[in-house]
Coordinates of C-alpha atoms and ligand atoms in Angstrom, one line a residue:
M12 CA 84.6 90.5 79.4
A13 CA 85.3 90.1 83.1
K14 CA 88.0 90.2 84.8
N15 CA 90.3 86.9 85.1
V16 CA 90.4 87.5 89.0
Y17 CA 93.5 84.4 88.8
Q18 CA 95.6 86.9 86.6
F19 CA 98.0 87.0 89.7
V20 CA 99.1 83.1 88.6
D21 CA 100.1 83.6 85.2
V22 CA 101.5 87.1 85.9
E23 CA 104.6 87.3 88.7
R24 CA 105.4 89.8 90.7
I25 CA 107.8 92.0 89.3
D26 CA 109.8 94.8 91.2
P27 CA 111.1 98.0 88.8
P28 CA 114.0 97.0 87.5
K29 CA 117.4 98.5 89.2
K30 CA 120.1 99.6 87.5
P31 CA 123.8 98.3 87.9
I32 CA 125.6 98.1 91.0
S33 CA 128.8 99.9 89.3
D34 CA 126.1 102.7 88.0
R35 CA 124.3 103.1 91.4
K36 CA 127.6 103.5 93.6
A37 CA 129.0 105.8 91.3
G38 CA 126.2 108.8 92.2
F39 CA 123.2 109.6 93.8
A40 CA 120.3 108.9 91.5
E41 CA 117.4 107.2 92.2
I42 CA 118.5 102.9 91.8
Y43 CA 115.1 101.9 90.3
H44 CA 114.1 102.2 86.6
P45 CA 111.0 103.4 86.2
L46 CA 108.2 100.8 85.4
T47 CA 106.9 100.8 81.7
N48 CA 102.9 101.7 81.4
S49 CA 102.6 98.0 80.2
Q50 CA 104.2 96.7 83.2
A51 CA 102.2 99.3 85.4
E52 CA 99.0 97.7 83.9
G53 CA 99.9 94.2 84.1
Q54 CA 101.1 94.4 87.5
A55 CA 98.1 96.1 88.2
D56 CA 95.8 93.6 86.9
R57 CA 97.6 91.3 89.8
C58 CA 95.0 92.9 92.5
L59 CA 92.1 90.6 93.5
D60 CA 90.0 93.4 94.6
C61 CA 89.2 91.7 98.0
G62 CA 86.3 92.3 99.2
N63 CA 87.9 93.8 102.2
P64 CA 91.4 94.8 101.1
Y65 CA 93.8 94.8 104.0
C66 CA 96.2 96.7 102.2
E67 CA 94.0 99.7 102.6
W68 CA 93.6 99.1 106.2
K69 CA 97.0 99.1 106.8
C70 CA 98.0 101.8 104.5
P71 CA 97.8 104.7 107.4
V72 CA 96.1 107.5 104.7
H73 CA 94.2 104.5 103.7
N74 CA 94.7 105.1 99.8
Y75 CA 91.6 103.4 97.6
I76 CA 94.5 100.7 96.4
P77 CA 92.4 97.9 95.0
Q78 CA 90.5 101.1 92.9
W79 CA 93.3 102.9 91.2
L80 CA 95.1 99.6 90.9
A81 CA 91.9 99.4 88.5
L82 CA 92.3 102.4 86.7
A83 CA 96.1 102.3 86.3
N84 CA 95.5 98.1 84.5
E85 CA 93.2 100.3 82.1
G86 CA 95.8 102.5 81.3
K87 CA 93.7 105.7 83.3
F88 CA 96.6 107.1 85.1
I89 CA 94.9 110.5 85.0
E90 CA 92.2 109.2 86.6
A91 CA 94.2 106.9 89.0
A92 CA 96.1 110.2 89.8
E93 CA 92.7 112.3 90.8
L94 CA 91.7 109.3 92.9
S95 CA 95.0 108.9 94.6
H96 CA 95.0 112.4 95.3
K97 CA 91.9 111.9 97.4
T98 CA 93.5 110.7 100.4
N99 CA 97.4 111.1 99.8
S100 CA 98.8 114.8 99.2
L101 CA 102.6 113.4 98.0
P102 CA 101.9 109.9 96.5
E103 CA 104.7 109.7 94.2
V104 CA 106.5 110.5 97.7
C105 CA 105.3 107.3 99.6
G106 CA 105.3 105.2 96.6
R107 CA 109.3 105.9 96.6
V108 CA 110.0 105.9 100.5
C109 CA 107.1 103.9 102.2
P110 CA 108.6 100.4 103.8
Q111 CA 105.4 99.1 102.3
D112 CA 106.9 95.5 103.2
R113 CA 105.6 96.6 106.7
L114 CA 102.6 98.7 105.3
C115 CA 100.4 97.9 102.2
E116 CA 102.3 95.6 100.4
G117 CA 102.5 93.5 103.8
D118 CA 99.2 92.8 104.3
C119 CA 98.4 91.9 100.3
T120 CA 96.5 88.8 100.2
L121 CA 98.8 87.1 97.3
N122 CA 101.8 87.8 99.7
D123 CA 103.0 84.5 101.0
D124 CA 102.5 82.2 97.9
F125 CA 102.6 84.4 95.2
G126 CA 104.4 87.7 95.9
A127 CA 102.4 90.6 97.1
V128 CA 101.0 93.0 94.4
T129 CA 104.0 96.0 93.7
I130 CA 101.4 98.9 94.9
G131 CA 104.3 101.1 96.3
S132 CA 105.9 101.2 92.5
I133 CA 102.4 101.6 90.7
E134 CA 101.4 104.3 93.1
K135 CA 104.5 106.3 92.4
H136 CA 104.2 105.2 88.2
I137 CA 100.5 106.9 88.4
T138 CA 101.3 110.4 89.9
D139 CA 104.8 109.9 87.7
T140 CA 102.8 109.6 84.5
A141 CA 100.1 111.9 85.2
F142 CA 102.2 114.8 85.9
K143 CA 104.3 114.1 82.5
M144 CA 101.0 113.7 81.0
G145 CA 100.2 117.5 82.1
W146 CA 97.8 116.6 84.9
R147 CA 97.7 118.9 87.9
P148 CA 94.9 118.8 90.5
D149 CA 91.8 120.7 89.7
M150 CA 91.1 123.7 91.6
S151 CA 88.6 125.3 89.5
G152 CA 85.6 124.3 92.2
V153 CA 87.3 125.6 95.1
T154 CA 85.2 128.5 96.8
W155 CA 87.3 130.6 98.5
T156 CA 87.2 131.9 101.7
D157 CA 88.7 134.8 103.9
K158 CA 90.7 132.6 106.0
K159 CA 94.4 131.9 106.5
V160 CA 96.4 129.8 108.3
A161 CA 100.4 129.6 108.8
I162 CA 102.0 126.2 108.7
I163 CA 105.6 126.3 110.8
G164 CA 107.4 123.3 108.5
A165 CA 107.5 122.5 105.1
G166 CA 107.8 118.7 105.7
P167 CA 105.4 116.1 105.0
A168 CA 102.7 117.1 107.6
G169 CA 102.9 120.8 106.9
L170 CA 102.9 120.6 103.2
A171 CA 99.7 117.7 103.7
C172 CA 98.1 119.9 106.0
A173 CA 98.6 123.3 103.4
D174 CA 97.1 120.7 100.7
V175 CA 93.8 120.2 102.5
L176 CA 93.4 123.6 103.6
V177 CA 94.2 124.7 99.9
R178 CA 91.9 122.8 98.5
N179 CA 88.9 123.9 101.1
G180 CA 89.6 127.4 100.1
V181 CA 91.8 128.5 102.6
K182 CA 95.0 130.0 102.1
P183 CA 98.0 128.3 104.0
V184 CA 101.2 129.9 104.5
V185 CA 104.1 128.0 104.7
Y186 CA 107.2 128.5 106.4
D187 CA 110.6 126.8 106.9
K188 CA 114.1 127.5 108.2
Y189 CA 115.7 125.8 104.8
E190 CA 115.6 127.1 101.6
E191 CA 113.8 124.1 99.6
I192 CA 110.5 122.8 100.7
G193 CA 110.5 118.8 101.8
G194 CA 111.4 118.6 105.2
L195 CA 113.6 115.6 105.9
L196 CA 112.1 114.7 102.2
T197 CA 115.0 117.0 100.9
F198 CA 117.4 117.1 104.1
G199 CA 117.4 113.8 105.2
I200 CA 116.4 111.0 102.8
P201 CA 119.2 110.5 100.0
S202 CA 118.5 111.4 96.7
F203 CA 119.3 107.4 95.6
K204 CA 115.9 106.7 97.2
L205 CA 113.9 110.3 96.4
E206 CA 115.1 112.8 93.7
K207 CA 115.3 116.7 94.5
D208 CA 113.6 117.3 91.4
V209 CA 110.6 115.4 92.6
I210 CA 110.1 117.7 95.4
K211 CA 110.7 120.7 93.3
L212 CA 108.4 119.6 91.2
R213 CA 105.5 119.4 93.8
R214 CA 106.5 123.0 95.0
E215 CA 106.1 124.3 91.6
I216 CA 102.0 122.5 91.7
F217 CA 102.0 123.5 95.4
T218 CA 102.5 127.0 94.4
E219 CA 100.3 126.4 91.5
M220 CA 97.4 125.6 93.7
G221 CA 97.4 128.7 95.8
I222 CA 100.2 127.6 98.9
E223 CA 102.6 130.3 99.3
F224 CA 106.5 129.4 100.7
V225 CA 108.2 131.8 102.8
L226 CA 111.7 129.9 103.1
N227 CA 114.8 130.4 104.8
T228 CA 112.9 131.6 107.7
E229 CA 113.3 130.4 111.2
V230 CA 110.2 131.0 113.1
G231 CA 111.3 132.3 116.7
K232 CA 114.3 133.6 115.1
D233 CA 114.0 135.2 111.9
L234 CA 110.3 136.3 112.5
D235 CA 108.6 136.3 115.6
F236 CA 105.5 133.4 116.6
Q237 CA 103.8 136.0 118.4
E238 CA 103.7 137.9 114.5
V239 CA 102.5 134.6 113.3
V240 CA 99.9 133.7 115.9
D241 CA 98.3 137.7 115.2
Q242 CA 98.3 137.5 111.2
Y243 CA 96.5 134.3 111.1
D244 CA 92.9 132.5 111.4
A245 CA 94.7 129.2 113.3
V246 CA 98.8 127.9 112.7
F247 CA 99.8 124.4 112.4
L248 CA 103.2 123.4 113.7
G249 CA 104.9 120.6 112.0
M250 CA 108.1 121.2 113.4
G251 CA 110.1 117.4 113.1
T252 CA 112.1 115.9 115.8
Y253 CA 115.8 116.7 115.2
K254 CA 117.5 115.6 118.7
S255 CA 120.2 113.2 117.8
M256 CA 120.2 109.9 120.3
K257 CA 123.3 109.5 121.9
G258 CA 124.6 106.2 122.9
G259 CA 125.9 107.6 126.4
F260 CA 129.5 105.7 125.9
D261 CA 133.0 107.2 126.1
N262 CA 134.6 109.1 123.4
E263 CA 131.3 109.9 121.8
G264 CA 132.6 113.3 120.5
A265 CA 135.9 112.4 119.5
K266 CA 137.3 113.3 116.2
G267 CA 136.3 111.1 113.5
V268 CA 132.9 110.2 115.2
Y269 CA 129.9 112.5 113.4
E270 CA 126.1 112.2 113.9
A271 CA 123.7 110.8 110.9
L272 CA 122.0 113.9 110.2
P273 CA 124.9 116.5 109.7
F274 CA 126.6 114.0 107.5
L275 CA 123.4 113.2 105.3
I276 CA 122.7 117.3 105.0
S277 CA 126.1 118.0 104.2
N278 CA 125.9 115.3 101.5
T279 CA 122.8 116.8 100.1
N280 CA 123.7 120.2 99.9
R281 CA 126.5 119.2 97.5
V282 CA 124.3 116.8 95.3
M283 CA 122.0 119.9 95.2
G284 CA 124.7 122.6 94.9
L285 CA 123.5 124.1 98.3
E286 CA 127.1 123.8 99.7
K287 CA 128.0 126.8 101.2
D288 CA 131.8 126.1 102.5
A289 CA 133.4 123.0 101.2
A290 CA 134.7 123.0 104.7
D291 CA 131.0 121.7 105.9
F292 CA 131.4 118.4 103.8
I293 CA 131.7 115.1 105.7
D294 CA 133.8 113.0 103.2
M295 CA 134.0 109.4 104.2
K296 CA 136.6 108.7 100.6
G297 CA 138.9 106.0 101.2
K298 CA 138.1 105.8 105.0
K299 CA 137.1 102.6 106.9
V300 CA 133.2 103.8 108.3
V301 CA 131.6 102.2 110.9
V302 CA 127.6 103.1 111.4
L303 CA 126.0 102.5 114.5
G304 CA 122.2 101.6 114.3
G305 CA 119.6 99.7 112.6
G306 CA 117.0 101.7 110.9
D307 CA 116.2 103.7 107.8
T308 CA 118.6 106.4 108.8
T309 CA 121.7 103.6 109.3
M310 CA 121.2 102.3 105.5
D311 CA 121.2 105.9 104.2
C312 CA 124.4 106.7 106.0
V313 CA 125.9 103.7 105.2
R314 CA 124.9 103.7 101.7
T315 CA 125.8 107.7 101.2
S316 CA 129.7 106.3 102.7
I317 CA 129.4 103.5 99.9
R318 CA 129.1 106.5 97.3
Q319 CA 131.7 108.7 98.6
N320 CA 134.3 106.1 98.0
A321 CA 134.7 104.6 101.4
T322 CA 137.3 102.1 101.4
S323 CA 134.9 99.8 103.7
V324 CA 131.5 100.2 105.7
T325 CA 130.3 98.1 107.9
C326 CA 126.6 98.6 110.0
A327 CA 127.0 97.3 113.5
Y328 CA 123.5 97.0 115.0
R329 CA 122.8 95.2 118.8
R330 CA 119.9 92.9 117.6
D331 CA 119.7 90.6 114.9
E332 CA 118.7 91.2 111.2
Q333 CA 115.0 90.2 111.8
S334 CA 114.7 92.7 114.3
M335 CA 116.2 95.8 112.6
P336 CA 113.3 98.4 112.7
G337 CA 113.7 99.7 108.7
S338 CA 112.6 98.7 105.3
R339 CA 113.7 95.3 104.5
R340 CA 114.2 96.6 100.7
E341 CA 116.9 99.2 101.8
V342 CA 119.1 96.5 103.7
V343 CA 119.0 94.3 100.8
N344 CA 120.2 97.3 98.5
A345 CA 123.0 98.2 101.3
R346 CA 123.9 94.4 100.8
E347 CA 123.9 94.4 97.4
E348 CA 126.2 97.9 97.0
G349 CA 128.6 96.2 99.4
V350 CA 127.6 97.3 102.8
E351 CA 128.8 94.5 105.5
F352 CA 126.7 94.2 108.7
E353 CA 127.9 93.0 112.3
F354 CA 124.5 91.8 114.2
N355 CA 124.2 91.3 117.5
V356 CA 126.9 93.4 118.7
Q357 CA 126.6 96.4 121.3
P358 CA 129.2 99.2 121.4
L359 CA 130.8 100.2 124.6
D360 CA 132.9 102.9 123.8
I361 CA 135.1 104.9 120.6
A362 CA 138.7 103.1 120.7
V363 CA 141.0 106.7 119.9
D364 CA 144.6 107.3 119.2
E365 CA 146.8 109.4 121.2
T366 CA 146.1 112.6 119.2
G367 CA 141.9 111.5 120.5
K368 CA 141.0 110.6 116.8
A369 CA 138.6 107.6 116.6
V370 CA 140.6 104.6 115.5
G371 CA 138.0 102.0 116.1
V372 CA 134.3 101.1 118.0
K373 CA 134.9 98.4 120.8
L374 CA 131.9 96.3 120.8
V375 CA 130.6 93.4 122.7
R376 CA 128.7 90.6 121.0
T377 CA 124.7 90.3 122.4
E378 CA 122.4 87.5 121.9
M379 CA 118.8 87.4 121.7
G380 CA 116.6 87.5 125.2
E381 CA 113.2 87.6 126.5
P382 CA 110.8 90.5 124.7
D383 CA 110.5 94.1 126.5
A384 CA 107.3 95.5 127.3
A385 CA 107.1 96.6 123.5
G386 CA 107.5 92.9 122.5
R387 CA 110.9 93.4 120.9
R388 CA 113.2 91.0 122.0
R389 CA 116.0 92.3 124.3
P390 CA 119.5 92.1 123.4
V391 CA 121.6 90.3 126.0
V392 CA 125.4 91.2 126.5
V393 CA 127.5 88.0 126.1
E394 CA 130.5 88.0 129.0
D395 CA 134.1 88.7 127.8
S396 CA 133.0 89.0 123.8
E397 CA 134.7 92.8 123.4
F398 CA 136.6 93.6 120.3
V399 CA 137.5 96.7 118.4
L400 CA 136.3 97.1 114.9
E401 CA 138.8 99.4 113.4
A402 CA 137.2 102.5 111.5
D403 CA 138.7 106.1 110.5
A404 CA 135.1 107.2 110.9
V405 CA 132.1 106.6 113.2
I406 CA 128.5 107.4 112.5
I407 CA 125.8 107.5 115.3
A408 CA 122.3 106.9 113.9
F409 CA 120.7 105.6 116.9
G410 CA 117.8 108.1 115.9
F411 CA 116.0 111.2 117.1
Q412 CA 114.2 112.6 120.2
P413 CA 111.7 115.3 120.5
S414 CA 112.9 118.7 120.1
P415 CA 110.5 121.3 121.1
A416 CA 111.1 125.1 120.6
P417 CA 112.2 127.2 124.1
W418 CA 109.0 129.6 123.1
F419 CA 106.3 126.3 123.2
A420 CA 105.5 127.3 126.9
D421 CA 104.8 131.0 126.4
Y422 CA 102.0 129.9 124.2
G423 CA 100.5 127.4 126.5
I424 CA 101.6 124.5 124.2
I425 CA 102.1 121.7 126.7
L426 CA 104.1 118.7 125.9
D427 CA 104.2 114.7 127.1
E428 CA 106.6 113.2 129.3
K429 CA 108.8 112.5 126.2
G430 CA 108.6 116.3 124.8
R431 CA 106.2 115.6 121.9
V432 CA 104.1 118.2 121.8
R433 CA 100.1 116.9 123.1
A434 CA 97.6 117.5 120.1
P435 CA 95.2 114.4 120.3
A436 CA 93.8 113.0 117.4
K437 CA 90.6 112.4 119.0
G438 CA 90.6 115.9 120.9
K439 CA 87.9 118.8 120.3
F440 CA 89.3 119.7 117.0
A441 CA 91.6 116.9 115.6
Y442 CA 95.2 117.5 116.5
Q443 CA 94.8 120.7 118.6
T444 CA 97.0 121.6 121.0
S445 CA 96.5 122.7 124.4
N446 CA 96.2 126.5 122.8
P447 CA 92.8 126.3 120.7
K448 CA 94.6 128.2 117.9
I449 CA 97.5 125.9 117.6
F450 CA 97.7 122.6 115.8
A451 CA 100.5 120.2 115.5
G452 CA 101.3 117.2 113.7
G453 CA 104.1 114.7 112.4
D454 CA 107.3 113.7 114.0
M455 CA 107.3 116.1 116.8
V456 CA 103.5 114.9 118.1
R457 CA 104.0 111.4 117.5
G458 CA 108.2 110.9 117.8
S459 CA 110.0 110.5 114.8
D460 CA 108.1 107.9 112.2
L461 CA 107.1 107.8 108.5
V462 CA 106.8 110.4 105.9
V463 CA 103.2 108.9 105.2
T464 CA 102.1 108.9 109.4
A465 CA 103.2 112.2 108.9
I466 CA 101.5 113.1 105.9
D467 CA 98.3 111.6 107.6
E468 CA 98.4 113.8 110.4
G469 CA 98.7 116.9 108.7
R470 CA 95.7 116.2 106.9
K471 CA 93.7 114.8 109.7
A472 CA 95.0 118.4 111.5
A473 CA 93.8 120.6 108.4
D474 CA 90.5 118.8 108.9
G475 CA 90.4 120.1 112.3
I476 CA 91.5 123.4 111.5
L477 CA 88.4 123.7 109.2
D478 CA 86.5 122.2 111.9
Y479 CA 87.9 124.8 114.6
M480 CA 87.6 128.1 111.6
G481 CA 83.8 126.8 110.7
V482 CA 84.7 126.3 107.1
Ligands
FAD5 P1 110.0 116.9 109.1 O1 110.4 116.4 107.8 O2 111.6 116.9 109.6 O3 110.2 118.7 108.7 C1 109.8 119.6 109.6 C2 110.1 120.9 109.0 O4 110.1 122.0 110.0 C3 111.9 120.9 108.4 O5 111.7 121.3 107.3 C4 112.3 122.1 109.4 O6 113.2 123.0 108.6 C5 110.9 122.7 109.7 N1 111.2 123.5 110.9 C6 111.6 123.3 112.0 N2 111.4 124.4 112.8 C7 111.4 125.4 112.0 C8 111.1 126.5 112.4 N3 111.2 127.3 114.0 N4 110.9 127.8 111.6 C9 110.9 127.1 110.5 N5 110.7 126.0 110.2 C10 111.3 125.6 110.9 N6 110.4 108.0 106.5 C11 110.1 107.1 105.4 O7 108.9 106.6 105.1 N7 111.0 106.6 105.0 C12 112.1 106.4 104.4 O8 112.7 106.0 103.8 C13 112.8 107.3 105.3 N8 113.9 107.9 105.5 C14 114.2 108.8 106.6 C15 115.5 108.7 106.5 C16 116.0 109.8 107.4 C17 118.0 109.9 107.0 C18 115.5 110.2 108.2 C19 116.0 111.2 109.5 C20 114.2 109.8 108.5 C21 113.4 109.3 107.4 N9 112.2 108.7 107.3 C22 111.8 107.9 106.4 C23 111.4 109.5 108.5 C24 110.2 110.8 108.0 O9 111.3 111.5 106.7 C25 110.0 111.6 108.5 O10 109.0 110.7 109.8 C26 109.1 112.5 108.2 O11 109.8 113.5 107.4 C27 108.9 113.4 109.4 O12 107.5 114.5 108.6 P2 107.7 116.4 109.5 O13 106.9 116.8 108.5 O14 106.8 115.7 110.5 O15 108.8 116.9 109.8
SF4_6 FE1 101.4 101.9 100.5 FE2 102.2 104.2 101.6 FE3 101.0 104.1 99.5 FE4 100.2 103.3 101.6 S1 100.9 105.4 100.8 S2 99.5 102.4 99.8 S3 101.8 102.7 102.6 S4 103.2 103.1 99.7

């Protein structure tokens, strides 16, 4: 029987149901119930199968979205997983954390009048279901070579690079300074967005495929980079960006002021049972918390503070709500969980008491002005509008700048003016640095961005490495 292409008229978009707010706030589990198979099949059927699928163009890894939606619609989850892994190394992660409203779903033809196809949730459902059914990537056709590549960093860029290399018969050995793989997937993004068992399962699967992990090993400190360069046919750097951006205002270093990442990592360490010393835990229980910033990291900090039983949590952002750079979905979730928002406010300094401890943030109101060079409207300060927002703890979540290793220069790895490693996508070999044997990708090359763009660069860099090695 021919497909009913008007299915989207009769079947409404549904998102996976969320758990009750009280359950969400009581712990760090993911907040969505999984779709049932029949819900996933029905939602997949809403796809129009456009001749020129905009969703696929907008997806940074150009997933074959209409094709795997069609397979999901037929209940063929294993075939769908097989297909989705042809373009994406971590589809179950992207389905959970991609800002779909700005990417695939944002460009779905059904978007304005009928509600986009729930592409992200179905992508997650396909992989989760296939794994539960026992599916694993088929490595039986791989012809092994004698080549081996070192990968520094087990974040999404490094993992994606390793995935493509191993499927081409090259042995990847992935080094990371942390004790678990995932990079910011594990030690950044909180478990209410991405449960850590998802990454543990991936580690098992990647290990079965032939990827070797050497963890708790910081290259440049525990292991000399020269040893790495000598032992391998090529090296991929996927080391991320870790320098927290500062506000540049007074008392930023006061007691009670925290940077976003150490706060999130201390919480994750406790959730994962990795905490070494209870004194390392940054606790917001019983505190009035103000988080400065407006991106995904900010939403993660406010929602973590809520779960730690803060008395109140306020996000203070210098532009308006429409200009927030993060995912709309996470702003909605934060609001539902009790986070308050102060838009169009800019911090002037941290108010402190006589002991030097933070007691509030001095803010000034702003209004939206003319667009800047990047097209974003600038916040313009409103005169005489200063006020103090009370706080027992202030978290600064202004994003991250590149943090290149000091030893890069010794190996002729050139940086751009912002400190990002120069590794052009369209060089002789994709993502090759100025040292021919060394490739790089992810946040350290493009600047702090997204999981899916890091995956994309890791995969393309692997193609560059294969070309370079003549495999
Ligand atoms: P990373 O994930 O940073 O991984 C780099 C790895 O390199 C780390 O494991 C690190 O330990 C290791 N490393 C560094 N130096 C060394 C060394 N010398 N030796 C050994 N190992 C080393 N993106 C989204 O798409 N959706 C989200 O919801 C989202 N939320 C985010 C929330 C937070 C709090 C943060 C900080 C980021 C978020 N992002 C999100 C962005 C996303 O996580 C990053 O863009 C992505 O992880 C970058 O991948 P990467 O592989 O380049 O680097
Ligand atoms: Fe959408 Fe991200 Fe999946 Fe691409 S990888 S289809 S952008 S959720």
